[in-house]
Short mmCIF file of C-alpha atoms in Angstrom, two decimals:
data_model
loop_
_atom_site.label_atom_id
_atom_site.label_comp_id
_atom_site.label_asym_id
_atom_site.label_seq_id
_atom_site.Cartn_x
_atom_site.Cartn_y
_atom_site.Cartn_z
CA MET A 1 6.53 -35.19 -21.59
CA SER A 2 5.58 -31.35 -22.26
CA THR A 3 6.39 -28.61 -20.82
CA ARG A 4 3.46 -27.61 -18.58
CA ALA A 5 3.27 -31.67 -17.52
CA THR A 6 7.51 -31.71 -16.52
CA ALA A 7 6.37 -27.89 -14.43
CA ALA A 8 3.33 -29.35 -12.50
CA ALA A 9 5.50 -32.33 -12.19
CA ARG A 10 8.00 -30.60 -10.57
CA PRO A 11 8.21 -29.83 -6.54
CA VAL A 12 6.33 -27.27 -4.55
CA GLN A 13 9.66 -25.36 -2.85
CA LEU A 14 9.49 -22.53 -1.28
CA GLY A 15 12.29 -19.92 -1.98
CA LEU A 16 12.95 -16.56 -3.77
CA ARG A 17 14.84 -18.47 -6.29
CA GLU A 18 13.25 -21.14 -6.69
CA ASN A 19 10.33 -19.92 -7.58
CA TRP A 20 11.64 -16.72 -9.22
CA LEU A 21 9.50 -16.51 -12.40
CA GLN A 22 6.32 -17.17 -10.83
CA PHE A 23 7.22 -13.87 -8.46
CA THR A 24 8.97 -11.90 -10.81
CA LEU A 25 5.30 -12.51 -13.11
CA LEU A 26 4.00 -10.61 -9.88
CA VAL A 27 6.62 -8.19 -9.55
CA VAL A 28 5.21 -7.40 -12.87
CA VAL A 29 1.70 -7.62 -12.08
CA ASN A 30 1.98 -4.85 -9.19
CA VAL A 31 3.11 -2.33 -11.31
CA CYS A 32 0.63 -1.76 -12.59
CA VAL A 33 -1.76 -1.78 -9.80
CA GLY A 34 0.89 0.82 -8.31
CA GLY A 35 0.51 2.43 -11.74
CA LEU A 36 -3.97 2.44 -12.13
CA VAL A 37 -3.41 4.31 -8.40
CA GLY A 38 -1.21 6.60 -9.87
CA LEU A 39 -3.62 8.43 -12.43
CA GLU A 40 -4.97 9.81 -8.99
CA ARG A 41 -1.76 11.87 -7.57
CA THR A 42 -1.72 14.58 -8.79
CA THR A 43 -4.69 15.81 -10.98
CA VAL A 44 -7.70 14.92 -9.46
CA PRO A 45 -6.97 17.20 -6.50
CA LEU A 46 -6.96 19.77 -9.27
CA ILE A 47 -9.89 18.55 -11.48
CA GLY A 48 -11.86 18.80 -8.31
CA SER A 49 -11.18 22.44 -7.38
CA ARG A 50 -10.78 23.36 -10.45
CA VAL A 51 -12.72 21.57 -13.71
CA PHE A 52 -16.00 20.96 -11.50
CA GLY A 53 -15.77 24.05 -9.23
CA LEU A 54 -15.65 22.88 -5.59
CA THR A 55 -14.56 25.22 -3.33
CA SER A 56 -14.56 23.03 -0.02
CA ASP A 57 -10.94 21.41 0.81
CA LEU A 58 -13.43 18.77 2.31
CA ALA A 59 -16.01 17.91 -0.95
CA VAL A 60 -12.30 18.09 -2.42
CA PHE A 61 -11.09 15.13 -1.10
CA SER A 62 -14.27 12.23 -0.65
CA PHE A 63 -12.19 11.11 -4.03
CA ILE A 64 -10.68 10.09 -1.11
CA ILE A 65 -12.48 9.11 1.44
CA ALA A 66 -14.42 6.82 -1.01
CA PHE A 67 -11.04 5.35 -1.92
CA GLY A 68 -9.71 4.55 1.03
CA LEU A 69 -12.82 3.14 3.57
CA THR A 70 -13.44 0.74 -0.06
CA LYS A 71 -9.69 -0.29 -0.09
CA ALA A 72 -9.85 -0.66 3.56
CA LEU A 73 -12.95 -2.81 3.48
CA THR A 74 -11.42 -4.74 0.55
CA ASN A 75 -8.62 -5.72 2.24
CA LEU A 76 -10.77 -7.44 5.52
CA ALA A 77 -12.86 -9.04 2.99
CA ALA A 78 -10.00 -10.10 0.62
CA GLY A 79 -8.68 -11.86 4.36
CA ALA A 80 -11.69 -13.79 4.29
CA LEU A 81 -11.95 -14.62 0.61
CA THR A 82 -8.84 -16.85 0.25
CA ALA A 83 -11.03 -19.01 3.10
CA ARG A 84 -13.58 -19.57 -0.61
CA PHE A 85 -11.46 -18.53 -3.27
CA ARG A 86 -7.85 -19.07 -4.58
CA ARG A 87 -5.99 -15.75 -4.35
CA LYS A 88 -5.93 -16.67 -8.30
CA GLN A 89 -9.48 -15.89 -9.00
CA LEU A 90 -9.46 -13.05 -6.60
CA LEU A 91 -6.44 -11.06 -8.23
CA VAL A 92 -8.04 -11.41 -12.23
CA ALA A 93 -11.30 -10.41 -9.86
CA GLY A 94 -9.96 -7.23 -8.87
CA TRP A 95 -8.23 -6.21 -12.15
CA LEU A 96 -11.75 -6.92 -14.33
CA ILE A 97 -13.12 -4.85 -11.36
CA GLY A 98 -10.27 -2.02 -12.45
CA VAL A 99 -11.66 -2.19 -16.05
CA PRO A 100 -13.78 0.88 -16.23
CA VAL A 101 -11.91 3.66 -13.62
CA PRO A 102 -9.94 4.89 -16.55
CA PHE A 103 -12.36 6.09 -19.56
CA ALA A 104 -14.44 7.13 -15.66
CA LEU A 105 -11.17 9.51 -14.42
CA ALA A 106 -10.95 10.53 -18.43
CA TRP A 107 -14.69 11.66 -18.75
CA ALA A 108 -17.00 11.19 -16.44
CA PRO A 109 -19.85 14.77 -15.81
CA SER A 110 -20.04 15.16 -12.68
CA TRP A 111 -17.75 15.14 -9.75
CA GLY A 112 -20.04 12.33 -8.43
CA LEU A 113 -19.50 9.59 -11.31
CA ILE A 114 -15.43 10.44 -10.00
CA VAL A 115 -15.57 10.15 -6.52
CA ALA A 116 -17.78 6.60 -8.12
CA ALA A 117 -14.70 5.64 -9.94
CA ASN A 118 -12.82 5.93 -7.01
CA VAL A 119 -15.04 2.96 -4.71
CA LEU A 120 -14.16 0.92 -7.55
CA LEU A 121 -10.50 2.13 -7.93
CA GLY A 122 -10.94 0.02 -4.47
CA LEU A 123 -12.00 -2.95 -5.00
CA ASN A 124 -9.72 -3.83 -6.91
CA GLN A 125 -6.30 -1.81 -5.05
CA GLY A 126 -8.07 -4.32 -2.30
CA LEU A 127 -8.27 -7.10 -4.39
CA THR A 128 -4.76 -6.99 -6.42
CA TRP A 129 -2.15 -5.70 -4.30
CA SER A 130 -3.46 -7.28 -1.71
CA MET A 131 -2.94 -10.86 -3.10
CA THR A 132 0.14 -9.77 -5.29
CA VAL A 133 1.61 -8.92 -1.52
CA ASN A 134 -0.37 -12.38 -0.27
CA MET A 135 1.06 -14.29 -3.22
CA LYS A 136 4.56 -13.58 -3.25
CA ILE A 137 4.60 -14.27 0.78
CA ASP A 138 3.72 -17.56 -0.25
CA LEU A 139 5.99 -18.42 -2.96
CA VAL A 140 9.07 -16.69 -1.28
CA GLY A 141 8.45 -18.84 2.75
CA PRO A 142 10.10 -17.03 6.21
CA ALA A 143 13.52 -16.22 5.40
CA ARG A 144 12.69 -13.75 3.25
CA ARG A 145 9.37 -11.50 4.29
CA GLY A 146 11.57 -8.57 4.65
CA LEU A 147 13.13 -8.42 1.31
CA ALA A 148 9.79 -10.01 -1.20
CA THR A 149 7.35 -7.38 0.90
CA GLY A 150 9.99 -5.04 -0.04
CA LEU A 151 9.87 -5.86 -3.55
CA ASN A 152 6.22 -6.08 -4.24
CA GLU A 153 5.71 -2.29 -2.73
CA ALA A 154 9.05 -0.67 -3.88
CA ALA A 155 7.11 -2.26 -7.99
CA GLY A 156 4.31 -0.71 -6.75
CA TYR A 157 5.00 2.49 -5.07
CA THR A 158 7.73 3.44 -7.75
CA ALA A 159 5.00 3.37 -10.68
CA VAL A 160 2.63 4.50 -7.88
CA GLY A 161 4.99 8.04 -8.21
CA ALA A 162 6.99 7.43 -11.81
CA THR A 163 2.71 7.52 -12.97
CA ALA A 164 1.44 10.34 -11.31
CA LEU A 165 5.35 12.11 -12.50
CA VAL A 166 3.89 11.76 -16.08
CA THR A 167 0.20 12.44 -15.48
CA GLY A 168 1.52 16.23 -14.45
CA TYR A 169 3.59 16.29 -17.49
CA LEU A 170 0.66 15.39 -19.75
CA ALA A 171 -1.59 18.15 -17.72
CA THR A 172 0.87 20.63 -18.58
CA ALA A 173 0.81 19.34 -21.93
CA TYR A 174 -2.99 18.56 -22.90
CA GLY A 175 -5.06 19.63 -20.46
CA LEU A 176 -5.85 17.20 -16.28
CA ARG A 177 -7.98 15.13 -18.59
CA PRO A 178 -8.17 13.11 -21.02
CA ALA A 179 -4.94 12.93 -21.72
CA PRO A 180 -3.17 12.07 -18.63
CA GLU A 181 -5.60 9.57 -17.52
CA LEU A 182 -6.14 7.43 -20.66
CA ILE A 183 -2.88 6.23 -19.38
CA GLY A 184 -4.43 4.08 -17.42
CA VAL A 185 -5.50 1.37 -20.47
CA VAL A 186 -2.44 -0.36 -19.81
CA PHE A 187 -1.71 -0.72 -16.98
CA VAL A 188 -5.38 -2.43 -16.86
CA VAL A 189 -4.86 -4.40 -20.20
CA ALA A 190 -1.40 -5.69 -18.91
CA GLY A 191 -2.79 -6.60 -15.15
CA LEU A 192 -5.35 -7.88 -16.41
CA ALA A 193 -2.81 -10.60 -18.97
CA LEU A 194 -0.42 -10.95 -16.81
CA SER A 195 -2.65 -11.82 -14.28
CA LEU A 196 -4.37 -15.26 -16.37
CA VAL A 197 -1.14 -16.25 -17.08
CA VAL A 198 0.19 -16.60 -12.88
CA ARG A 199 0.07 -19.48 -11.24
CA ASP A 200 -1.06 -19.83 -7.72
CA THR A 201 -0.19 -20.46 -4.98
CA ALA A 202 -2.59 -22.39 -2.53
CA ALA A 203 0.28 -25.38 -2.94
CA HIS A 204 3.19 -23.35 -1.43
CA VAL A 205 0.58 -22.02 1.77
CA ALA A 206 0.38 -26.17 2.54
CA LEU A 207 3.66 -26.43 2.27
CA GLU A 208 4.53 -23.52 4.55
CA VAL A 209 1.70 -24.20 6.75
CA SER A 210 3.33 -28.38 7.26
CA ARG A 211 7.01 -27.68 7.95
CA HIS A 212 6.03 -24.41 10.53
CA THR A 213 7.46 -24.86 14.02
CA THR A 214 5.10 -23.67 16.49
CA PRO A 215 1.95 -26.02 15.99
CA LEU A 216 -1.78 -24.01 15.46
CA PRO A 217 -2.48 -23.76 19.45
CA THR A 218 -5.54 -26.18 20.00
CA GLY A 219 -8.53 -24.09 20.20
CA GLU A 220 -6.81 -21.37 18.36
CA SER A 221 -9.13 -19.92 16.11
CA THR A 222 -8.50 -18.58 12.54
CA GLY A 223 -11.77 -17.16 11.86
CA PRO A 224 -11.70 -13.52 10.01
CA ALA A 225 -13.60 -12.37 13.54
CA ALA A 226 -10.79 -13.74 16.30
CA VAL A 227 -8.13 -13.26 13.95
CA PHE A 228 -10.04 -9.73 13.13
CA ALA A 229 -10.01 -9.31 17.70
CA ARG A 230 -6.07 -10.90 17.49
CA ALA A 231 -4.65 -8.55 14.71
CA SER A 232 -6.47 -5.03 16.17
CA TRP A 233 -6.14 -5.29 19.69
CA ARG A 234 -5.40 -8.52 21.53
CA ASN A 235 -1.61 -9.02 20.47
CA ARG A 236 0.36 -6.18 21.55
CA SER A 237 3.18 -6.08 17.97
CA LEU A 238 0.70 -6.98 15.61
CA ARG A 239 -1.48 -3.67 17.07
CA GLY A 240 1.34 -1.45 17.51
CA ALA A 241 1.98 -2.70 13.82
CA SER A 242 -1.65 -1.97 13.31
CA GLN A 243 -1.94 1.29 13.97
CA ALA A 244 1.55 2.56 12.19
CA GLY A 245 0.21 1.46 9.08
CA LEU A 246 -3.04 3.12 9.50
CA VAL A 247 -1.21 6.65 10.75
CA ASN A 248 1.47 5.56 7.62
CA ASN A 249 -1.36 5.66 4.84
CA LEU A 250 -3.05 9.17 6.92
CA ASN A 251 -0.44 11.22 6.24
CA ASP A 252 0.06 9.18 2.52
CA GLY A 253 -3.63 9.91 1.86
CA LEU A 254 -3.55 14.17 3.30
CA THR A 255 -0.33 14.72 0.73
CA TRP A 256 -2.78 12.92 -2.01
CA GLY A 257 -5.10 15.63 -1.02
CA VAL A 258 -3.22 18.71 -0.10
CA PHE A 259 -0.03 18.89 -1.48
CA PRO A 260 -1.09 19.81 -4.78
CA LEU A 261 -3.54 22.57 -3.07
CA LEU A 262 -0.40 23.99 -1.28
CA PHE A 263 1.98 23.83 -3.49
CA THR A 264 -0.27 25.71 -6.44
CA ASP A 265 -1.35 28.04 -3.61
CA HIS A 266 1.86 29.43 -3.34
CA GLY A 267 3.11 29.73 -7.29
CA LEU A 268 3.69 25.78 -8.52
CA GLY A 269 2.60 25.39 -11.57
CA LEU A 270 1.30 21.91 -12.58
CA ALA A 271 4.90 20.39 -13.78
CA ALA A 272 6.61 21.03 -10.82
CA VAL A 273 3.58 19.50 -8.87
CA GLY A 274 3.58 16.56 -10.63
CA LEU A 275 7.49 16.08 -9.91
CA ILE A 276 6.89 16.58 -6.26
CA LYS A 277 4.03 14.20 -6.09
CA GLY A 278 5.40 11.52 -7.79
CA LEU A 279 9.19 12.10 -6.74
CA TYR A 280 8.09 10.88 -3.09
CA PRO A 281 6.46 7.62 -4.06
CA ILE A 282 9.24 6.09 -6.62
CA LEU A 283 12.11 7.30 -3.54
CA TRP A 284 9.07 5.18 -1.47
CA GLY A 285 8.89 2.80 -4.15
CA VAL A 286 12.54 2.16 -4.69
CA GLY A 287 13.40 2.24 -0.62
CA GLN A 288 11.73 -0.87 0.06
CA ILE A 289 14.28 -2.90 -1.59
CA PRO A 290 17.38 -2.31 0.54
CA THR A 291 15.42 -1.65 3.37
CA GLY A 292 12.40 -4.94 3.44
CA HIS A 293 16.30 -6.22 3.10
CA LEU A 294 17.43 -4.87 5.80
CA ALA A 295 14.53 -6.06 8.09
CA ASP A 296 15.75 -9.68 7.35
CA ARG A 297 18.37 -9.03 8.88
CA ILE A 298 18.42 -6.27 12.00
CA GLY A 299 14.99 -6.48 12.86
CA ARG A 300 11.52 -4.84 11.82
CA LYS A 301 11.46 -2.64 14.99
CA PRO A 302 14.31 -0.28 14.70
CA LEU A 303 12.76 0.56 11.08
CA ILE A 304 9.72 0.79 12.19
CA VAL A 305 10.54 3.51 14.83
CA ALA A 306 13.02 5.17 13.29
CA GLY A 307 11.53 4.92 9.77
CA MET A 308 7.98 6.52 11.53
CA LEU A 309 10.06 9.84 13.44
CA VAL A 310 12.03 11.09 9.79
CA GLN A 311 7.84 10.60 7.79
CA ALA A 312 7.36 13.07 10.87
CA ALA A 313 10.68 15.47 9.63
CA GLY A 314 8.83 15.55 6.40
CA PHE A 315 5.73 17.52 7.58
CA VAL A 316 7.81 19.95 9.80
CA LEU A 317 10.47 20.22 6.63
CA ALA A 318 7.32 21.06 3.92
CA LEU A 319 6.27 24.37 6.53
CA VAL A 320 9.99 25.61 7.76
CA LEU A 321 10.52 25.59 3.44
CA LEU A 322 7.37 27.20 2.42
CA ALA A 323 8.75 30.68 1.62
CA ARG A 324 10.79 28.30 -1.10
CA PRO A 325 7.76 26.08 -2.66
CA LEU A 326 9.94 23.83 -4.93
CA LEU A 327 12.54 22.86 -2.79
CA ALA A 328 10.43 22.80 0.15
CA GLY A 329 8.52 19.99 -2.30
CA VAL A 330 10.53 18.58 -3.63
CA LEU A 331 12.55 18.28 -0.16
CA SER A 332 9.25 17.42 1.67
CA ALA A 333 9.19 14.45 -0.91
CA VAL A 334 12.27 12.93 -0.34
CA VAL A 335 11.60 12.65 3.68
CA LEU A 336 8.74 11.52 3.11
CA GLY A 337 9.36 9.15 0.94
CA LEU A 338 12.72 7.43 2.35
CA GLY A 339 10.51 7.15 5.68
CA THR A 340 8.33 5.86 4.31
CA ALA A 341 10.68 2.79 2.50
CA MET A 342 11.61 2.34 6.19
CA VAL A 343 8.47 1.94 7.44
CA TYR A 344 5.97 -0.03 4.44
CA PRO A 345 8.30 -2.92 3.85
CA ALA A 346 9.11 -3.70 8.04
CA LEU A 347 5.33 -3.71 9.05
CA ILE A 348 3.71 -5.88 6.93
CA ALA A 349 6.66 -8.60 7.76
CA ALA A 350 6.12 -7.92 11.20
CA VAL A 351 2.51 -8.69 11.24
CA SER A 352 3.44 -12.14 8.90
CA ASP A 353 5.58 -12.09 12.04
CA HIS A 354 3.15 -12.32 14.42
CA ALA A 355 0.62 -14.54 13.05
CA HIS A 356 0.56 -18.21 11.81
CA PRO A 357 0.21 -19.70 8.19
CA ALA A 358 -2.93 -20.94 9.21
CA TRP A 359 -4.69 -17.29 10.29
CA ARG A 360 -1.80 -15.25 8.13
CA ALA A 361 -3.54 -14.16 5.31
CA ASN A 362 -6.22 -13.01 7.69
CA ALA A 363 -3.95 -11.13 9.69
CA LEU A 364 -2.46 -9.50 6.37
CA GLY A 365 -6.29 -8.24 5.79
CA THR A 366 -6.85 -6.82 8.95
CA TYR A 367 -3.20 -5.04 9.34
CA ARG A 368 -4.24 -3.78 5.43
CA PHE A 369 -7.78 -2.95 6.58
CA TRP A 370 -6.53 -0.28 9.80
CA ARG A 371 -3.36 0.58 6.97
CA ASP A 372 -6.53 1.35 3.86
CA ILE A 373 -8.91 3.25 6.63
CA GLY A 374 -5.79 5.65 6.69
CA TYR A 375 -6.36 7.10 4.02
CA ALA A 376 -9.67 7.80 4.63
CA ALA A 377 -8.62 9.81 7.45
CA GLY A 378 -6.16 11.33 6.59
CA ALA A 379 -8.93 12.86 3.64
CA LEU A 380 -11.39 13.17 5.96
CA VAL A 381 -8.83 14.97 8.71
CA ALA A 382 -7.22 16.89 6.80
CA GLY A 383 -10.77 18.56 5.07
CA VAL A 384 -12.18 19.70 8.28
CA LEU A 385 -8.73 20.90 8.97
CA ALA A 386 -7.94 22.59 6.00
CA ASP A 387 -11.21 24.72 6.14
CA ALA A 388 -11.33 24.50 9.37
CA PHE A 389 -7.07 26.07 10.21
CA GLY A 390 -5.81 26.06 6.66
CA LEU A 391 -3.52 23.39 4.62
CA ASN A 392 -0.98 24.49 7.08
CA ALA A 393 -2.84 23.74 10.36
CA THR A 394 -3.04 20.22 9.14
CA VAL A 395 0.56 19.85 7.64
CA VAL A 396 1.03 20.66 11.88
CA ALA A 397 -1.46 17.54 12.35
CA ALA A 398 0.41 15.26 10.55
CA ALA A 399 3.62 15.78 11.23
CA ALA A 400 2.52 15.07 14.96
CA LEU A 401 0.68 11.84 15.12
CA THR A 402 2.87 10.78 13.08
CA ALA A 403 5.43 11.25 15.44
CA ALA A 404 3.00 9.91 18.62
CA SER A 405 2.61 6.84 16.59
CA GLY A 406 6.19 5.80 16.39
CA LEU A 407 6.20 6.23 20.08
CA LEU A 408 3.64 3.90 20.76
CA ALA A 409 5.26 1.40 18.05
CA ASP A 410 8.49 1.30 19.70
CA ARG A 411 6.20 0.32 23.49
CA TRP A 412 4.28 -2.14 21.54
CA ILE A 413 5.57 -3.38 18.91
CA THR A 414 8.45 -6.79 20.05
CA ASP A 415 10.32 -8.77 16.94
CA SER A 416 10.74 -11.65 16.43
CA ALA A 417 13.71 -13.25 15.59
CA HIS A 418 14.92 -10.06 14.10
CA GLY A 419 12.21 -11.60 11.61
CA ARG A 420 14.24 -14.88 9.73
CA GLY A 421 10.64 -16.60 10.05
CA SER A 422 10.74 -17.77 14.29
CA ARG A 423 6.94 -16.89 15.66
CA HIS A 424 7.20 -14.80 19.29
CA VAL A 425 3.73 -14.31 20.16
CA ASP A 426 3.48 -12.27 23.00
CA ARG A 427 -0.60 -11.68 23.85
#
């Protein structure tokens, strides 16, 4: 019997150990996903102001608004699309859409084409990142969701940070374009090749549905509209997770646009800004491995609430220490990274806990819609506040919003048996 026939005959099992090869392939795919978006973290805001001469902060941040809106809507559509297409098909489609992005960032002759490239990047990220996280959750089953999401997000955001760091040094040595952006070609080629190899997880979803201890209630709709309402406001825990995700990425969108401008205004060079912009997502990424595992042990809510408050403290540090900009940037990046690492895998796992497998993909799509709307909201808020009151006031607003979101999460989210796979439904 051939190796392929043996693999096909092997019974489907849930678990990280049982599916380690496919899980590992998906981790590497998400490294490529994160690397592609990491191209923009250091250089693109400065391309807007220095290469294209944009004087309005809102105009500079328009690329983040385009990216955030597109990614959010794609996340929402991705959940519905899983009912018609296999996850692997959507993963491959996402990579094909992303092929032009690094070339456009490197050579686009106008700012409008940079913004258009971010529409493609949003489509790419919405499909590829959504499918990698869904497929990992499918593979491991309910008992290891926190660890699975932690590993997935760790891979992606470590790559975001490492790429931001590398592009900062490349920009110092070779200029803002085209050298820093062309490393994205490697991510696109590798991500597409590996996505063609990885196997689909439809059989794993079917197995989990058949084993689920809580049957789908009679008359409970699994359609996109019903799940959107359930995950957005009807279910208290899902509502709490969605608003926390939105504010978390509002912070990220704000720092994406504001920090390069804030710290260059205070005398830092591109390499130092690249260090700050790289350190934050690297810590965010690596930190999710232990925090994802911890979320499976102590529950999701403690990490979500504490992480939001830690993030608020990170913004305060950026302003308090601004007279020493490198110290302010590094310490703020460390604290923001650690706080986000606490929040990110716990939120995805919390949504999975409170969603039946029959509508979990749509619930995750809704949560990721609200979360990634935060990118656009953060860039819009940052642009309006920065133009009206300055960059410092924008950072103060971010700290206040983050602390308030943590308090709302504490009020609304209910842990589901410490996230150990049982489903607690609260209306």
